[in-house]
Amino acid sequence: MPFESPSSSSGGVNTPLSTKNDHISENTSTFSATNNDSKQSLPEHRKYVFVHDKVYSWLPAKIISKSDSSSSRSHDDATVTVRLVLPSDWKEVTHHPPESTLARLSSNNDSLMRTINLKDYSDFHLPFQNVDVNGIMDEQADIANLKYLHEASVLYNLRERHKRGLPYTRVGAIIVAMNPFQWSADSYSSEKQIFYANELIWKENSTVNRRSSLMQLKDSNRISYEPHIYETSSHAYCGLALEKKDQAIMVSGESGAGKTEAVKIIMKYLATVQTAHPSFSHSLKKGLETKSDEKKISTKNDDDCDGLEVVSKVLQSNPIFEAFGNAKSERNDNSSRFGRLTKLHFTKVQKGDVELVINEEESGPIYGSDDTKNSIVPVCSLSGSSFEIFLLEKARVVAHSKSERTFHIFYQLLAAPSAFKKNLFEGFDNATRDSFRYVGDVDTDTIEGMTDAEHFEQTKSALETFGIIGEELHSLMKAVCIVLQLGNLTFEPDPSIDGEGALLVADDELEKLISLMGIGNEEIQNAMTTRLVKARGEEFVARLTPAQSRDSCDALAKEIYSQVVNVLVRKMNKRMQPSHLREDTDQVKDEKSDEKNIGSISLLDLFGFETFEKNSFEQLCINYANEHLQNRYVLDNFQSVKDEYELEGIDIDFDCSTINNSEILNLVEGRMGLISIMNEECTRPRGNSTSFVYKAKMIHKDSDYLVSKKLHRPWEFGVRHFAGVVTYDATDFVERNTDQLPLDLLECATKCTNSLVSTQFDALLVERQCLMKNTRRKQGAMSTTICSKFRKRLAGLIEHISATKTRYVRCIKPNENRKPRVTDHMVTMRQLGSAGIVTAINMSKNIFPNQLPYDVVWDRFHCLSQTDIDTQLEYKEKTTLLLAELFKNSERFVKGQYTTPYVCGKNKVFFRSGALTKLELDRLPIRSDHMSNLSNSVKTVVHRRKFLVMKRAVIKLQAVYRFHVAQRDYKEKVKASAIVYCWMKRLLMRTKRRKLRENKASIKIQSTWRGFNPQKKFRQQKKAAAMVQRTLKKRRDRQHFHCAFAEVVEAARKQKQMKSLLHKLSSREYPNTSKDELLVECQLMISYLGEQLHLQRAKTSDVQTGMANTKRTVESLQSHNDALEAEKKASKITSSQQTKKILALEEHIKGQEVSLLDLKKSNNHLQQKQTMADENHKNECIEMRELLVSQKEEFKAELIKEREKHAAEVIQLQSSMRLAKEESEKGISDLQRALEEAEELHEEDFNKMLLVIEEGKVKEEELELTNESLTTEKKDLQSELQSSKKAESDEVVAFSGELEKLRGDVKAKEGTIDSLQLQIQSLQEDKISVADRELAIEKQDEKICCGSWNIPHFFRRCSGLSASPKFTWVGSST
């Protein structure tokens, strides 16, 4: 039922809340002209009423007085004097039309007084206000909770909530959303989403009870939380998860009511609702932060994204649809100019499912199915989505009013960065809005707080999310530019053929179009200005007028834009559809995948009912779609209720034909409906709109829903829609309905170089050609009209919705000026009527909110009967007699007949509001008495059992206490004996320790004394040996000294001889020495020098030999160094291998740790199983107790008749309890044994794991020791290598220095010998004069140095010899 109120009644306008005693008589609570005593005064809170007003619909007032004639309903002049009681915030939160005078009146003004004629009101009743005793108007979150339910109370309830900033109100199963015209972050925060998800979806309940018809006994389960659009979303999610039946949420309302924003909110909530699960929130946050433990939901297909990417793509679809499908209208800056069906596909989470329970009694009815309450709600995740669009308003591409804008994408593209625009085509970077006719100059450049440039970046980012980037994005935007450029073409009459044809002017604009499309000038000219006509098998070219050419150009622009949107939708569906819905998938579906794919939730965002001063073809299609949705709404909510009552044989005073719009649908889409007539006019050669209107009025002249007024023009007609009468201007209906591009334009567009345009138009051309070949001309033309296509798609949409569980969100626009917290009464009432809210309220007065089967009524309420009713009768007869007795004197007279608080159907009893509450309240004291007696008996048994348990516990406690006392005394004695034993042992050990110290000291003294003499003797012997060593060393050194001294003496003697010889040679006179003697001395001296040279050469050879040996040593050291380097590299490799082994061992240890964790988890799992077993046992105990309670209740009822039998049954119950207790104890013992065995197995596995871990640790320590030893050896080798290198380098340096020194000495001596030989040869060869010799000797004397051997002086003095002697150098090779 769409609207079930616990306080609603079936008669009258007002339905006051009933009490126990006067819930029936109190229904005469409205101020009526049928009061028997006209002078009887009303209670103060009953004087507050509502009165009609032409400007404000309903106004609050207070009754001042009533006329005497009001005592009879038959009098038409019954009047009441009231005073308008306007709220204190009347001026601020109420829209005041110009003709209103209430906005300027004071509270004491006499104009607030009014006289009301009761005949203008239903049943001569004034509707009461919902006020308290102080006259303050009440406001309820659920309209069903209003005390008095009627149009006025609904209006002012919505007004009050809108003023407080509460946009949502509950009307049964419907959520009414008042557009607040401002964003409230708190209303849609993540905390709010989690709150509604936990309350309606994830709320846990430890006990799951089977739902039965007894759950209907409560009038309703009032929900304690505020109504919200999240409530409807949560119900749809639960319905999908539990029933696995597709769900649908239909969001409807006028333009500007907030439908698009509501769909976005629902979509975001449904896309992220699974993350609000208690088991998901923490892990998901942790996964998002660390990116290590994140639980992803993925499919087998590579193209499928994980859960977060799917959610992101679903949310990113909104900016794309808003850019390409929304526009600024007169009523809304971001109005949807198309209908969209969004399907959100969900899959069940297979791994880690968390099954929770919904508590129905707290959360209320949410699924719409009786057998799904208190069911397990599986966790479902969003796996993909798909989109479908309806009736895109293509006409807005080429024309719109001055205060409106075309689609947002055009303005966003013009506000794009210059670099991006420049890449599209030349000159576009400097283009503005004035540059294009289709766009026009509009002052608005900010939509919903964002500029067009910011919106473009948002749209571009959203397109990139769906993979539209690079060349694909460039092609898409270039197609949009083609649409803009087509609007700049200008057509004029062709003067060359007397103005009969059209000519394309504005060559610069044409050149831009040519550069964009890549088509030649002549081809575009011909396609735009001519048509190829076929008649009687012949073809000829027809010239078009400028107006026709302009229409062709506009038609091409509209078609290109439509194809752009279609391409976007297909690409988005391809990216977003789950794998099991894709046509190109090759995966084989199995049973698991079928179980995983639960279904979808469809969100329908369809344009609301529209009526303007001039209603065109688009308004007819929009209102036609709304009629279908209204029909679906009526079938879902009202017709099913009426059918149920008719099936039960109950007559209700409500005509469903007032809300059933089947006749309107038949008028529009019937066999001879408006669509058929329009299609026929489209196929006629000279079909026109006037003929269409004339035929429609003639065919349906007897219809009450086709309005034909005398003031209508030939092309105007009216339709009586469910929301009111709408007059349509059918001037261009036939042309709009055709909307088919000529073949010339199609073929021209296929030649476009833009891949998007050419591909789409190729497909259109093929489709057109196939349609022309395979169907007759008339049928083919009728099937391609806009109405035919739209009707077919709408039928598919309705079929889809019919197969789902549909929920409704009705959006209301509170005022036309878009002011927050302000309500326009007339506008709101008009939308309430068109949305069916008022109809739901009226119908709620004629339905029965509660119904029970006959057997349930008899079982529950037969205890209230004071008479003996034959129990052998059928349930229906017994229940009828029972209710007649219980509701005696409760009938009331309404509309000329008596009505009872209940009605008996074929299978059920239907109760009016308050009737079932009275029965429950009357039954409560009797049930309380029975429950009290039963409770006393149960308490006795329970306390007796507790006493016995406590007695056994006290005995056991005493035994334990005595045991602990004895144990304590024993421990104290053991402790005392241990202390005495320790002291005795301490004394013995001290004595033993003293003796050991004495023995040790004596041994030390003896050893010291025994070692004194040997030490003395050793020191003496050591001293003597040292003296002997010194003597021997002196003797050896003396011999070496004498030899060296002799050599030195000999060298000194030779040196002295050399000096004397030199002196002789240097002296000019030879007094005592002859030349021969000098020559002999010189020869001796030369032989001595030769011997010395020979010795030096021997030393040089020895040095060279040492150098060669040193070189060989260096080479061996170098080879040893290379070997060490190789060993070092090998050790490095070995070390790396050992490191890898260590890492492998570490990984193995980690694996062992993971397995240990798994063992712990399994242990925890076993503990959880044990806990669950305990809980099951407790539940079994509880069930046994409940069974005992039910049995005792039966025994208590029969106690008056059979007392003895009752005692026997009590004994039997006690024995059964003992047996049950023994069985439960046996079960507990079995479970304990199983738990002990599991713990033993777990301990064995745990010990094995510990042994493995210890072995791993030992191996790890060995590896660490090996690694340390290798590291130490490596360091030692490196230090030895460095020391050897340093020693070798030092030796090489020393050897090199000595070698250089020896080489220098050798070279010096060789130079001296060479000079001597040269001088001797010069003496032998040249005979120079004495003067020359003396001059040479003088020059040579200047060069003589001290200690040098300048032998050339002697040879110069001997130059007079005939021949110089020949010398033979011993040991010289020169």
PDB file of N, CA and C in Angstrom, residues 107-133:
ATOM      1  N   SER A 107      -1.691  42.147  11.928  1.00  0.00           N
ATOM      2  CA  SER A 107      -2.431  41.081  12.598  1.00  0.00           C
ATOM      3  C   SER A 107      -3.748  41.571  13.166  1.00  0.00           C
ATOM      4  N   ASN A 108      -3.920  42.886  13.369  1.00  0.00           N
ATOM      5  CA  ASN A 108      -5.162  43.420  13.934  1.00  0.00           C
ATOM      6  C   ASN A 108      -6.079  43.989  12.867  1.00  0.00           C
ATOM      7  N   ASN A 109      -5.769  43.768  11.613  1.00  0.00           N
ATOM      8  CA  ASN A 109      -6.571  44.327  10.539  1.00  0.00           C
ATOM      9  C   ASN A 109      -7.885  43.566  10.414  1.00  0.00           C
ATOM     10  N   ASP A 110      -8.956  44.302  10.165  1.00  0.00           N
ATOM     11  CA  ASP A 110     -10.261  43.661  10.026  1.00  0.00           C
ATOM     12  C   ASP A 110     -10.365  42.847   8.750  1.00  0.00           C
ATOM     13  N   SER A 111      -9.460  43.074   7.810  1.00  0.00           N
ATOM     14  CA  SER A 111      -9.520  42.304   6.562  1.00  0.00           C
ATOM     15  C   SER A 111      -9.194  40.839   6.789  1.00  0.00           C
ATOM     16  N   LEU A 112      -8.649  40.498   7.963  1.00  0.00           N
ATOM     17  CA  LEU A 112      -8.364  39.099   8.261  1.00  0.00           C
ATOM     18  C   LEU A 112      -9.615  38.322   8.633  1.00  0.00           C
ATOM     19  N   MET A 113     -10.724  39.016   8.865  1.00  0.00           N
ATOM     20  CA  MET A 113     -11.985  38.347   9.197  1.00  0.00           C
ATOM     21  C   MET A 113     -12.690  37.924   7.911  1.00  0.00           C
ATOM     22  N   ARG A 114     -13.193  36.689   7.905  1.00  0.00           N
ATOM     23  CA  ARG A 114     -13.880  36.174   6.725  1.00  0.00           C
ATOM     24  C   ARG A 114     -15.099  35.360   7.169  1.00  0.00           C
ATOM     25  N   THR A 115     -16.101  35.395   6.290  1.00  0.00           N
ATOM     26  CA  THR A 115     -17.296  34.575   6.500  1.00  0.00           C
ATOM     27  C   THR A 115     -17.277  33.451   5.489  1.00  0.00           C
ATOM     28  N   ILE A 116     -17.342  32.224   5.986  1.00  0.00           N
ATOM     29  CA  ILE A 116     -17.182  31.035   5.160  1.00  0.00           C
ATOM     30  C   ILE A 116     -18.525  30.334   5.036  1.00  0.00           C
ATOM     31  N   ASN A 117     -18.906  30.012   3.801  1.00  0.00           N
ATOM     32  CA  ASN A 117     -20.113  29.228   3.545  1.00  0.00           C
ATOM     33  C   ASN A 117     -19.717  27.755   3.490  1.00  0.00           C
ATOM     34  N   LEU A 118     -20.290  26.944   4.369  1.00  0.00           N
ATOM     35  CA  LEU A 118     -19.877  25.557   4.496  1.00  0.00           C
ATOM     36  C   LEU A 118     -20.276  24.702   3.304  1.00  0.00           C
ATOM     37  N   LYS A 119     -21.193  25.195   2.465  1.00  0.00           N
ATOM     38  CA  LYS A 119     -21.574  24.377   1.315  1.00  0.00           C
ATOM     39  C   LYS A 119     -20.448  24.262   0.299  1.00  0.00           C
ATOM     40  N   ASP A 120     -19.458  25.129   0.382  1.00  0.00           N
ATOM     41  CA  ASP A 120     -18.314  25.057  -0.531  1.00  0.00           C
ATOM     42  C   ASP A 120     -17.298  23.997  -0.121  1.00  0.00           C
ATOM     43  N   TYR A 121     -17.548  23.321   0.986  1.00  0.00           N
ATOM     44  CA  TYR A 121     -16.594  22.344   1.496  1.00  0.00           C
ATOM     45  C   TYR A 121     -17.223  20.953   1.509  1.00  0.00           C
ATOM     46  N   SER A 122     -16.397  19.944   1.394  1.00  0.00           N
ATOM     47  CA  SER A 122     -16.858  18.563   1.348  1.00  0.00           C
ATOM     48  C   SER A 122     -17.551  18.204   2.649  1.00  0.00           C
ATOM     49  N   ASP A 123     -18.778  17.671   2.537  1.00  0.00           N
ATOM     50  CA  ASP A 123     -19.576  17.240   3.687  1.00  0.00           C
ATOM     51  C   ASP A 123     -19.791  18.363   4.700  1.00  0.00           C
ATOM     52  N   PHE A 124     -19.770  19.621   4.225  1.00  0.00           N
ATOM     53  CA  PHE A 124     -19.969  20.792   5.086  1.00  0.00           C
ATOM     54  C   PHE A 124     -18.942  20.813   6.224  1.00  0.00           C
ATOM     55  N   HIS A 125     -17.735  20.384   5.929  1.00  0.00           N
ATOM     56  CA  HIS A 125     -16.682  20.309   6.948  1.00  0.00           C
ATOM     57  C   HIS A 125     -15.596  21.325   6.640  1.00  0.00           C
ATOM     58  N   LEU A 126     -15.096  21.956   7.667  1.00  0.00           N
ATOM     59  CA  LEU A 126     -13.873  22.743   7.554  1.00  0.00           C
ATOM     60  C   LEU A 126     -12.717  21.866   8.029  1.00  0.00           C
ATOM     61  N   PRO A 127     -11.684  21.724   7.253  1.00  0.00           N
ATOM     62  CA  PRO A 127     -10.562  20.867   7.690  1.00  0.00           C
ATOM     63  C   PRO A 127      -9.830  21.470   8.883  1.00  0.00           C
ATOM     64  N   PHE A 128      -9.567  20.640   9.875  1.00  0.00           N
ATOM     65  CA  PHE A 128      -8.891  21.083  11.094  1.00  0.00           C
ATOM     66  C   PHE A 128      -7.390  21.189  10.864  1.00  0.00           C
ATOM     67  N   GLN A 129      -6.787  22.076  11.674  1.00  0.00           N
ATOM     68  CA  GLN A 129      -5.343  22.174  11.712  1.00  0.00           C
ATOM     69  C   GLN A 129      -4.781  21.142  12.694  1.00  0.00           C
ATOM     70  N   ASN A 130      -3.548  20.746  12.465  1.00  0.00           N
ATOM     71  CA  ASN A 130      -2.853  19.860  13.387  1.00  0.00           C
ATOM     72  C   ASN A 130      -2.101  20.715  14.399  1.00  0.00           C
ATOM     73  N   VAL A 131      -2.779  21.083  15.460  1.00  0.00           N
ATOM     74  CA  VAL A 131      -2.207  21.963  16.474  1.00  0.00           C
ATOM     75  C   VAL A 131      -2.307  21.280  17.822  1.00  0.00           C
ATOM     76  N   ASP A 132      -1.517  21.766  18.764  1.00  0.00           N
ATOM     77  CA  ASP A 132      -1.594  21.268  20.134  1.00  0.00           C
ATOM     78  C   ASP A 132      -2.564  22.130  20.929  1.00  0.00           C
ATOM     79  N   VAL A 133      -2.616  21.946  22.219  1.00  0.00           N
ATOM     80  CA  VAL A 133      -3.572  22.685  23.060  1.00  0.00           C
ATOM     81  C   VAL A 133      -3.262  24.171  23.088  1.00  0.00           C
TER      82      VAL A 133
END
